[in-house]
RNA sequence: GGGGCGGUAGCUCAAUUGGUUAGAGUACCGGACUGUCGAUCCGGUGGUUGCGGGUUCGAGUCCCGUCCGCCUCGCCA
């Protein structure tokens, strides 16, 4: 074997000895080379220039001083031309700052006395400066010049946080026997649920892949494959309109376990959440409380309650029916009509007429007719609907625990409308009155979801059952027999079925959801039928899964964490785009690369696709 | 698809009831300054007010349309 003899290269002028965040007084006297961006310059002219040099790891002050030995005139001249965001490499010696330390910087005790300025990549005047002290430019500009925005220490810290979280994830689940296994991105279209992104197949004209909404069936197949425990930090795609906490392309921490029941998966998840919060925020997460779906809906009107504050919903239907007030009586006359109330402590003072009028408009946005109001003062019930409530005053005070100075907000409609409207109103009031405490981490399990929900607009207008979680969710183990016996026409019976699903809720935000899956082919077939699929349709879509369940499927269950939302919580941001390196806008555009874009006719021809564009608007 | 907010100098913003030559801070350019650290001081360049129409003696401002960004309802098994 001959020895390779590559020519020796001269050392690169921008080979650094340290990062901009690591020099301390212990390094005083050392010769160092630093590389980075000019974060700011303070030019005193006549040969004294300070530069704060920045990289991902921090800031270090550089000094160019004509009166120091070892620096020549030409270097000072070049340093004089340095501007914000120029990229440089410098060599010099670390010394204690002669001008006093800067307590704001970890490197604030020292500075580097520059002897040579080795490398400069001049920048054009950047569109904005990546400085967290300055007002943020508008988001359009930040997205277009994402590479500048990501230089901001705040964005760097989020990228770093995200890395730490995925690393902790892999470590935790590795310790617990999980295997990380990748699943296909080019998957099969299964048009249930969210709209899919489609990708044409070149080989078979007219055939298409879909990008996966989640790796759901693959991870179940992996359980049937004997992998026992699966983990993936994976990308999912749902072609629906985005929100502040939602992107069409997003990430999940996806996992699945064999031979487990509900509590096993929940315990594994809880341990994971505890590990994350301890290691990232040094917060101890206490044992997580459980609440049934029904209790969550009854008390908070929503399946992901924010339990950091009160303002709970109280059913007063039985009291309300005793009076002759049109809004209440017509609500209660409906099927599943209810009257619910929220007590706002001290609301008589804190809620102005303008605010409560606004609440009526607010709840109309969620389908409610309005928001009746009443106050309890020293003189009794006042304002709003006070005169109607007089006959039931004592009962209301008793039921709601009213104190003088409280305001009551009512919702009267069907159960689902009242839940939706009052759940949103509860949040709005809490924000308006500043009732949401900072620094609280209220985790909550929500369990015992219904298996199915009636979608009155589905099924071509005739209505149909849809799976609350997804079609692979098992009935709760004590309800499987009941499910198999429930008639397809037994509406009440179907609605009463509870699934083996579970959601992890944090401060009113769903951060994870999962379930025990169906491992019995007969149960799965019956679920598909309940969802209105014929046997042929079910086989066309999911024959592989039904087949797999025939050939030795272990009982299994799993969960998926929304990684982006998890990072949002840990980073303390309410903008999902801040936790994604290259996010998209409301219309799915990447402002930096210009995606989506036109393709050539030849490209389209290759994949047997033709553009059919809508007629231009007049 | 619906509703709301926004778009003025490279950037962040201001501009009275529709009224003079659209201003300020910052960045940038030039000058002064040897211990700054959001350096300071002096001077300067910089504008198709997103785009297209309209109303008006006159439009950044009012009207219509459109594009883009954000928030939101629907949607998100």
XYZ file of C-alpha atoms (C1' of nucleotides) in Angstrom:
695
model
C 0.000 0.000 0.000
C 1.545 3.317 -1.036
C 1.406 6.331 1.200
C -0.706 9.106 -0.294
C 1.239 12.294 -0.764
C -1.066 15.258 -0.970
C 0.638 18.642 -1.388
C 0.862 20.618 1.830
C -1.432 23.633 1.981
C -0.450 26.882 3.612
C -2.592 27.530 6.709
C -5.830 29.288 5.945
C -5.907 32.916 7.099
C -9.346 32.361 8.582
C -8.682 29.342 10.688
C -9.883 30.382 14.116
C -8.342 29.398 17.426
C -11.398 30.325 19.519
C -14.994 31.363 19.062
C -16.248 34.839 19.905
C -17.896 33.564 23.056
C -15.165 31.721 24.864
C -12.314 34.041 25.799
C -12.037 34.902 29.510
C -9.382 36.431 31.736
C -7.757 32.992 31.916
C -6.773 33.484 28.281
C -4.938 36.758 28.893
C -1.612 36.783 27.125
C -2.560 34.144 24.531
C -2.258 34.746 20.806
C -5.616 34.021 19.198
C -7.401 34.132 15.865
C -11.111 34.989 15.809
C -13.572 34.988 12.937
C -17.008 36.485 12.706
C -19.248 39.343 11.743
C -18.753 42.986 12.693
C -21.604 43.532 15.136
C -20.731 47.157 15.791
C -17.807 49.507 15.399
C -16.759 52.445 17.513
C -14.252 54.484 15.562
C -12.380 57.105 17.538
C -10.340 58.183 14.547
C -6.630 58.884 14.695
C -6.001 55.207 15.079
C -8.278 53.832 17.798
C -11.100 51.543 16.715
C -13.247 49.137 18.705
C -15.049 46.313 16.955
C -17.546 43.930 18.564
C -17.023 40.711 16.659
C -19.982 38.319 16.654
C -20.477 34.661 15.909
C -23.066 32.150 17.088
C -21.240 31.830 20.387
C -21.014 35.433 21.450
C -19.346 38.808 21.145
C -15.742 39.717 21.683
C -14.323 43.226 21.642
C -11.433 43.827 19.269
C -9.161 46.830 19.558
C -7.161 48.313 16.751
C -4.796 50.845 18.307
C -2.018 52.623 16.398
C -0.150 53.113 19.656
C 0.047 49.419 20.324
C 3.145 47.748 19.011
C 2.858 45.143 16.315
C 0.165 46.708 14.173
C 1.000 48.550 10.994
C -0.514 51.629 9.466
C -2.101 49.740 6.573
C -4.008 47.421 8.939
C -5.427 50.385 10.838
C -6.507 51.927 7.540
C -8.351 48.770 6.581
C -9.949 48.459 10.032
C -11.190 52.015 9.641
C -13.284 50.830 6.689
C -14.979 47.969 8.556
C -18.778 48.215 8.749
C -21.610 46.271 10.325
C -21.906 42.693 9.032
C -18.535 42.568 7.307
C -16.983 39.153 7.833
C -13.437 39.241 9.175
C -10.695 37.110 10.653
C -8.251 38.742 13.042
C -5.199 37.662 14.971
C -3.971 39.281 18.126
C -3.385 38.903 21.820
C -5.904 38.655 24.647
C -5.554 41.188 27.408
C -7.554 42.662 30.255
C -9.570 45.616 29.085
C -7.830 48.843 29.928
C -11.052 50.828 29.650
C -12.878 48.890 32.312
C -14.945 45.761 31.915
C -18.322 45.459 30.218
C -20.572 43.515 32.623
C -23.138 42.897 29.862
C -20.841 40.496 28.015
C -19.514 37.124 29.218
C -16.292 38.134 27.458
C -16.521 41.611 28.968
C -13.356 41.406 31.063
C -11.045 40.983 28.090
C -10.406 42.292 24.635
C -8.274 41.163 21.742
C -5.540 43.560 20.724
C -5.427 43.009 17.008
C -2.100 42.598 15.259
C -3.380 41.549 11.881
C -6.643 41.755 9.991
C -6.477 38.641 7.870
C -9.634 38.323 5.902
C -12.459 40.601 5.007
C -15.576 39.805 3.064
C -17.210 43.197 2.697
C -20.976 43.289 2.876
C -23.211 45.544 0.930
C -25.297 47.708 3.183
C -27.618 44.990 4.582
C -31.412 45.421 4.372
C -31.512 45.397 8.167
C -29.173 44.671 11.036
C -29.522 41.434 12.999
C -29.590 43.252 16.300
C -32.087 42.279 18.986
C -31.832 45.775 20.455
C -33.414 47.311 17.363
C -37.072 47.206 16.381
C -37.713 44.142 14.227
C -38.231 44.895 10.559
C -41.482 43.682 9.073
C -41.737 39.945 8.731
C -41.809 40.012 4.962
C -38.317 41.437 4.935
C -37.106 39.054 7.620
C -38.338 36.097 5.578
C -36.865 37.380 2.337
C -33.447 37.867 3.910
C -33.755 34.965 6.309
C -29.959 34.524 6.501
C -29.688 37.976 8.049
C -32.620 37.457 10.402
C -31.229 34.121 11.584
C -27.995 35.852 12.626
C -29.914 37.552 15.435
C -28.842 36.079 18.775
C -32.504 35.454 19.597
C -33.005 33.357 16.469
C -29.696 31.595 17.030
C -30.807 30.666 20.521
C -34.077 29.229 19.210
C -32.263 27.173 16.568
C -29.989 25.935 19.291
C -32.924 25.190 21.597
C -34.602 23.207 18.849
C -31.449 21.187 18.351
C -31.216 20.485 22.078
C -34.818 19.337 22.193
C -34.473 16.899 19.316
C -31.243 15.592 20.801
C -32.866 15.127 24.222
C -35.746 13.417 22.427
C -33.458 10.919 20.745
C -31.531 10.335 23.960
C -34.637 9.813 26.080
C -36.342 7.409 23.728
C -33.093 5.609 22.962
C -32.700 4.969 26.698
C -36.198 3.511 26.633
C -35.562 1.075 23.820
C -36.942 3.010 20.856
C -35.488 2.711 17.363
C -35.447 5.728 15.080
C -36.792 4.562 11.733
C -37.505 6.719 8.703
C -40.735 6.377 6.787
C -41.592 7.454 3.232
C -42.295 11.038 2.264
C -43.826 9.914 -1.012
C -46.872 8.105 0.295
C -50.273 7.041 -0.856
C -53.228 9.374 -1.078
C -55.821 8.617 1.610
C -58.204 11.537 1.283
C -59.631 11.489 4.781
C -58.972 14.482 6.959
C -56.677 17.227 5.768
C -56.137 18.193 2.137
C -53.018 16.538 0.783
C -50.050 17.756 -1.223
C -49.844 15.698 -4.396
C -46.797 14.592 -6.385
C -47.152 13.052 -9.833
C -45.452 9.767 -10.668
C -43.502 9.860 -13.920
C -43.677 6.148 -14.628
C -47.397 5.625 -14.443
C -49.275 8.428 -16.196
C -52.106 9.771 -14.087
C -50.867 8.323 -10.822
C -49.928 10.392 -7.832
C -48.232 10.217 -4.505
C -49.400 12.236 -1.541
C -47.121 13.696 1.093
C -48.017 12.142 4.461
C -50.205 14.000 6.923
C -48.364 11.885 9.462
C -46.515 8.554 9.373
C -49.472 7.010 11.208
C -49.961 3.777 9.319
C -46.256 3.198 8.753
C -45.565 3.275 12.452
C -48.357 0.800 13.045
C -46.924 -1.432 10.331
C -43.563 -1.169 12.077
C -45.208 -2.564 15.209
C -46.628 -5.444 13.177
C -43.077 -5.793 11.841
C -41.804 -6.528 15.331
C -39.893 -3.287 15.868
C -41.520 -2.982 19.278
C -40.704 0.679 19.842
C -40.396 3.266 17.083
C -39.397 6.915 17.140
C -39.054 9.508 14.410
C -38.550 13.227 14.304
C -40.494 13.601 11.125
C -41.966 16.100 8.726
C -45.707 16.097 8.098
C -47.729 17.919 5.456
C -51.296 19.193 5.567
C -52.407 21.517 2.804
C -54.634 23.723 4.959
C -54.475 27.434 5.736
C -51.862 28.301 8.330
C -52.299 30.084 11.646
C -49.960 31.758 14.106
C -49.195 28.307 15.562
C -49.665 26.185 12.452
C -47.801 25.632 9.175
C -48.699 23.369 6.273
C -45.306 21.746 6.620
C -44.518 20.924 10.223
C -42.623 18.535 12.441
C -43.688 15.830 14.837
C -41.967 13.725 17.416
C -43.684 10.538 16.384
C -43.578 7.325 18.382
C -45.261 3.986 18.774
C -44.995 1.116 21.287
C -46.037 -2.553 21.224
C -47.686 -4.553 23.990
C -48.822 -1.486 25.901
C -52.013 0.002 27.157
C -53.015 3.585 27.577
C -51.253 4.256 30.865
C -47.944 2.848 29.573
C -47.830 5.324 26.705
C -48.959 8.175 28.902
C -46.280 7.389 31.477
C -43.628 7.344 28.751
C -44.798 10.707 27.436
C -45.000 12.194 30.876
C -41.438 11.131 31.587
C -40.382 12.762 28.356
C -42.130 16.043 29.144
C -40.603 16.004 32.621
C -37.123 15.408 31.207
C -37.502 18.215 28.665
C -38.754 20.813 31.118
C -36.112 19.892 33.676
C -33.205 19.947 31.268
C -34.257 22.885 29.145
C -35.931 25.178 31.676
C -34.933 23.607 35.000
C -38.620 23.313 35.817
C -39.968 20.329 37.741
C -43.201 19.094 36.195
C -45.452 17.578 38.870
C -47.554 14.471 38.114
C -49.946 15.465 35.355
C -53.647 15.571 36.221
C -56.204 13.798 34.050
C -59.535 15.129 32.909
C -62.145 13.448 30.763
C -63.215 15.027 27.519
C -66.699 15.508 28.966
C -65.435 17.333 32.022
C -63.188 19.519 29.874
C -66.109 20.441 27.632
C -68.500 21.018 30.527
C -66.143 23.160 32.577
C -64.143 24.916 29.866
C -66.080 24.429 26.628
C -63.029 23.050 24.868
C -61.039 19.816 24.738
C -57.786 21.627 25.507
C -58.554 23.718 28.571
C -56.243 26.392 29.851
C -56.355 25.727 33.582
C -54.107 28.610 34.607
C -57.103 30.724 35.569
C -60.737 30.339 36.601
C -63.689 31.782 34.709
C -65.158 28.296 34.361
C -68.406 27.601 32.563
C -71.328 26.728 34.814
C -74.509 25.101 33.535
C -77.550 27.048 34.720
C -80.069 25.545 32.276
C -82.263 24.141 35.048
C -82.479 27.547 36.706
C -82.817 29.500 33.477
C -85.811 27.500 32.343
C -87.823 28.876 35.258
C -88.009 32.382 33.802
C -89.639 33.843 30.759
C -86.711 35.312 28.919
C -86.828 34.738 25.173
C -83.121 34.207 24.614
C -83.075 31.466 27.250
C -86.371 29.796 26.438
C -85.652 29.567 22.710
C -82.193 28.192 23.387
C -83.556 25.590 25.779
C -86.279 24.635 23.324
C -83.618 23.355 20.914
C -82.278 19.835 20.983
C -79.264 19.899 23.315
C -80.000 23.514 24.177
C -78.209 24.885 27.235
C -77.680 28.081 29.178
C -74.232 28.489 30.666
C -72.662 31.258 32.684
C -69.221 32.580 33.471
C -68.703 34.442 36.723
C -66.191 37.254 36.331
C -64.946 38.185 39.807
C -64.920 41.950 40.229
C -66.272 42.325 36.712
C -68.695 45.074 37.726
C -65.706 47.394 38.098
C -63.328 45.910 35.562
C -65.632 45.266 32.616
C -66.861 48.426 30.963
C -70.063 48.673 28.982
C -67.936 49.007 25.874
C -66.160 45.746 26.656
C -69.327 43.758 27.317
C -70.900 45.154 24.150
C -67.771 43.995 22.378
C -68.250 40.508 23.836
C -71.613 40.244 22.134
C -69.950 40.969 18.804
C -67.119 38.627 19.709
C -69.308 35.585 20.416
C -71.320 36.210 17.256
C -68.130 35.297 15.417
C -68.516 31.818 16.869
C -72.147 31.339 16.010
C -73.745 32.589 19.214
C -76.527 35.159 19.078
C -75.046 37.416 21.718
C -73.704 37.648 25.208
C -76.260 38.602 27.888
C -74.692 40.310 30.904
C -75.655 41.027 34.464
C -73.876 42.539 37.454
C -74.378 41.904 41.132
C -74.049 45.124 43.121
C -74.976 46.142 46.635
C -78.376 47.031 45.180
C -78.897 43.581 43.681
C -78.833 42.561 40.024
C -78.206 45.454 37.657
C -77.855 46.260 33.971
C -78.232 43.996 31.009
C -80.815 41.307 31.579
C -81.196 42.009 35.334
C -84.957 42.445 35.249
C -85.512 39.027 33.670
C -83.315 37.287 36.210
C -84.960 38.710 39.324
C -87.069 35.571 40.009
C -84.002 33.292 39.960
C -81.593 35.694 41.597
C -81.038 33.648 44.737
C -80.462 30.438 42.822
C -77.970 32.105 40.479
C -76.051 33.593 43.383
C -75.938 30.189 44.994
C -74.997 28.217 41.853
C -72.332 30.650 40.659
C -71.040 31.666 44.087
C -71.662 35.283 43.193
C -70.228 38.060 45.315
C -71.119 41.718 45.200
C -69.078 43.307 42.405
C -69.145 40.272 40.109
C -70.346 40.228 36.526
C -71.947 37.205 34.874
C -71.648 36.503 31.158
C -74.185 34.105 29.659
C -74.243 31.837 26.663
C -77.534 30.335 25.491
C -77.712 28.068 22.450
C -76.995 24.458 21.613
C -74.348 22.781 23.735
C -71.737 22.900 20.975
C -72.319 26.575 20.114
C -72.258 27.615 23.775
C -69.078 25.626 24.363
C -67.316 27.167 21.399
C -68.446 30.743 22.111
C -67.863 30.713 25.851
C -64.537 28.901 25.555
C -63.277 31.664 23.288
C -64.907 34.353 25.427
C -63.327 32.918 28.559
C -59.888 33.306 26.995
C -60.621 36.808 25.784
C -61.876 37.977 29.181
C -58.835 36.454 30.846
C -56.552 38.341 28.483
C -58.535 41.575 28.776
C -58.394 41.448 32.577
C -54.814 40.217 32.651
C -55.817 37.094 34.579
C -53.376 34.671 32.943
C -50.390 34.193 35.241
C -46.891 34.253 33.766
C -44.461 31.441 34.326
C -47.010 28.722 34.976
C -46.804 25.363 33.215
C -50.183 23.683 33.496
C -49.978 20.286 31.905
C -53.162 18.284 31.629
C -54.155 14.939 30.176
C -57.462 14.853 28.402
C -58.827 11.319 28.024
C -61.988 9.416 27.160
C -62.669 11.197 23.914
C -65.690 10.116 21.913
C -64.829 7.636 19.163
C -66.965 9.428 16.612
C -68.467 12.837 15.980
C -71.360 13.642 13.694
C -70.357 15.889 10.804
C -73.627 17.365 9.583
C -72.080 18.850 6.412
C -70.187 15.715 5.382
C -71.330 12.787 3.312
C -72.499 15.029 0.489
C -74.784 17.023 2.781
C -76.439 13.994 4.359
C -74.060 14.076 7.277
C -71.703 11.332 8.402
C -69.645 10.065 11.286
C -66.020 11.129 11.460
C -63.323 9.782 13.742
C -62.580 12.189 16.592
C -58.899 11.274 16.591
C -58.264 9.130 13.526
C -59.757 5.947 12.093
C -57.092 3.711 13.672
C -57.914 4.679 17.233
C -59.175 1.801 19.337
C -62.265 1.963 21.475
C -61.349 2.071 25.158
C -60.499 -1.568 25.974
C -63.599 -1.992 28.150
C -65.799 -0.806 25.278
C -64.649 -2.961 22.386
C -67.447 -5.475 22.792
C -69.964 -2.673 23.054
C -68.554 -1.063 19.927
C -68.761 -4.296 17.942
C -72.394 -4.605 19.014
C -73.436 -1.002 18.386
C -75.799 -0.639 15.466
C -74.799 1.745 12.654
C -78.078 3.608 13.134
C -77.852 3.935 16.916
C -76.882 7.609 17.123
C -76.900 7.866 20.905
C -75.040 4.588 21.242
C -72.357 5.670 18.790
C -71.942 9.050 20.477
C -71.492 7.367 23.839
C -68.538 5.270 22.687
C -65.267 6.323 24.258
C -61.898 5.870 22.570
C -58.528 4.932 23.998
C -57.162 8.298 22.923
C -55.320 10.878 24.976
C -54.148 14.439 24.422
C -51.475 16.268 26.334
C -52.466 19.878 26.859
C -50.172 22.641 28.069
C -51.596 26.018 29.037
C -54.534 25.557 26.696
C -52.473 24.326 23.774
C -52.516 20.756 22.486
C -48.887 19.668 22.404
C -49.348 15.942 21.868
C -52.032 13.475 20.986
C -52.216 9.759 20.587
C -54.124 6.594 21.195
C -54.081 2.878 21.568
C -54.586 1.564 18.042
C -56.814 -1.098 16.710
C -54.884 -4.355 16.313
C -57.882 -6.517 15.367
C -58.865 -6.601 11.737
C -62.548 -7.043 12.506
C -62.626 -3.960 14.742
C -60.770 -1.913 12.132
C -63.150 -3.026 9.403
C -66.105 -2.024 11.522
C -64.628 1.439 12.171
C -64.178 1.969 8.450
C -67.791 0.976 7.906
C -68.930 3.312 10.676
C -67.121 6.109 8.814
C -69.192 5.367 5.746
C -66.597 3.431 3.765
C -67.747 0.431 1.852
C -65.618 -2.672 2.112
C -64.258 -1.969 -1.376
C -63.338 1.614 -0.462
C -61.660 0.539 2.747
C -59.723 -2.106 0.885
C -58.687 0.349 -1.842
C -57.300 2.756 0.692
C -56.013 0.587 3.504
C -55.837 -3.005 2.285
C -52.195 -3.144 3.341
C -53.139 -2.245 6.898
C -56.054 -4.667 7.045
C -53.772 -7.363 5.641
C -51.090 -6.572 8.191
C -53.585 -6.797 11.030
C -54.392 -10.327 9.847
C -50.836 -11.573 10.085
C -49.957 -11.276 13.738
C -50.439 -7.687 14.894
C -49.394 -6.924 18.467
C -51.497 -4.599 20.572
C -49.873 -1.207 20.214
C -50.313 2.493 20.737
C -48.431 5.682 20.365
C -48.401 9.400 20.249
C -47.129 12.387 18.319
C -45.817 15.604 19.802
C -46.079 18.761 17.763
C -42.414 19.691 17.762
C -42.920 23.257 16.539
C -45.455 24.045 19.247
C -43.285 22.415 21.859
C -40.434 24.705 20.862
C -42.783 27.686 20.866
C -43.656 27.000 24.496
C -40.044 26.435 25.517
C -38.873 29.509 23.610
C -41.710 31.678 24.852
C -42.852 32.837 21.418
C -46.347 32.909 19.922
C -45.120 32.893 16.334
C -44.480 29.466 14.809
C -42.321 31.009 12.099
C -39.816 31.991 14.770
C -39.127 28.338 15.579
C -38.762 27.170 11.957
C -35.565 28.068 10.132
C -37.249 28.521 6.756
C -40.993 28.969 7.230
C -43.689 29.781 4.711
C -46.216 32.604 4.505
C -50.015 32.464 4.590
C -50.165 31.442 0.929
C -47.442 28.854 1.268
C -44.684 30.984 -0.208
C -41.034 30.838 0.765
C -40.067 34.486 0.321
C -36.373 33.702 0.233
C -36.286 31.065 -2.510
C -39.417 32.156 -4.308
C -41.155 28.768 -3.991
C -43.668 27.841 -5.255
C -42.742 28.754 -8.818
C -43.434 27.979 -12.452
C -41.959 24.881 -14.032
C -41.189 24.266 -17.699
C -43.529 22.604 -20.129
C -40.980 19.805 -20.468
C -41.064 19.153 -16.749
C -44.832 18.971 -16.826
C -44.764 16.687 -19.846
C -42.406 14.316 -18.041
C -44.954 13.807 -15.312
C -48.007 13.847 -17.598
C -49.472 16.982 -16.059
C -51.001 20.043 -17.681
C -51.732 23.395 -16.066
C -55.397 24.334 -16.126
C -55.400 27.887 -14.834
C -58.476 29.748 -13.615
C -59.782 32.423 -15.965
C -58.174 35.791 -15.230
C -60.345 38.139 -13.197
C -62.010 40.886 -15.188
C -63.807 31.308 0.189
C -65.222 35.264 4.291
C -63.801 39.206 8.009
C -59.998 42.531 10.147
C -55.153 45.191 10.337
C -50.975 46.895 7.692
C -47.591 48.566 3.213
C -44.338 56.302 3.389
C -36.109 57.014 2.760
C -31.958 50.653 3.221
C -34.668 49.929 8.234
C -38.234 51.727 12.336
C -41.819 55.339 12.298
C -44.303 60.573 11.811
C -47.016 63.746 8.484
C -53.401 68.042 11.954
C -59.870 68.671 8.278
C -57.633 66.764 1.529
C -53.398 72.064 1.293
C -46.284 75.058 1.164
C -40.626 71.789 -1.038
C -43.299 64.410 2.665
C -40.041 64.868 8.231
C -37.326 62.348 12.561
C -34.255 58.414 14.534
C -31.114 54.791 12.734
C -28.229 52.702 8.756
C -25.054 54.531 4.745
C -21.263 58.453 2.841
C -17.710 62.455 4.439
C -15.262 65.051 8.540
C -13.574 65.596 14.048
C -12.091 62.836 18.274
C -6.964 57.696 21.842
C -10.647 53.802 25.999
C -15.280 53.081 23.681
C -19.037 49.415 24.540
C -26.663 51.087 21.749
C -19.615 55.711 21.612
C -20.036 61.066 20.915
C -20.023 65.665 17.877
C -20.547 68.202 12.821
C -22.173 67.785 7.768
C -24.329 65.030 3.632
C -26.693 61.425 0.129
C -31.209 59.011 0.149
C -38.684 59.116 -1.684
C -42.621 56.096 -8.330
C -45.911 57.139 -0.286
C -46.815 48.648 -2.803
C -49.151 48.753 -7.902
C -53.322 50.510 -11.335
C -57.454 53.559 -11.966
C -60.901 57.422 -10.125
C -62.832 61.959 -7.375
C -60.682 66.968 -6.708
C -58.015 73.361 -8.225
C -55.003 70.027 -5.189
C -54.405 62.980 -2.834
C -49.494 59.764 1.441
C -54.526 61.214 3.219
C -60.986 60.051 0.084
C -63.247 56.036 -3.438
C -62.694 51.418 -6.585
C -59.611 47.469 -8.064
C -55.239 44.649 -7.375
C -50.617 42.547 -5.170
C -47.947 41.359 -0.789
C -47.511 40.449 4.680
C -49.890 39.489 9.362
C -54.294 38.086 12.567
C -58.735 35.347 12.230
C -63.517 32.296 10.713
C -64.139 28.181 7.706
C -60.513 24.249 7.201
C -56.641 21.345 10.066
C -58.960 12.323 10.008
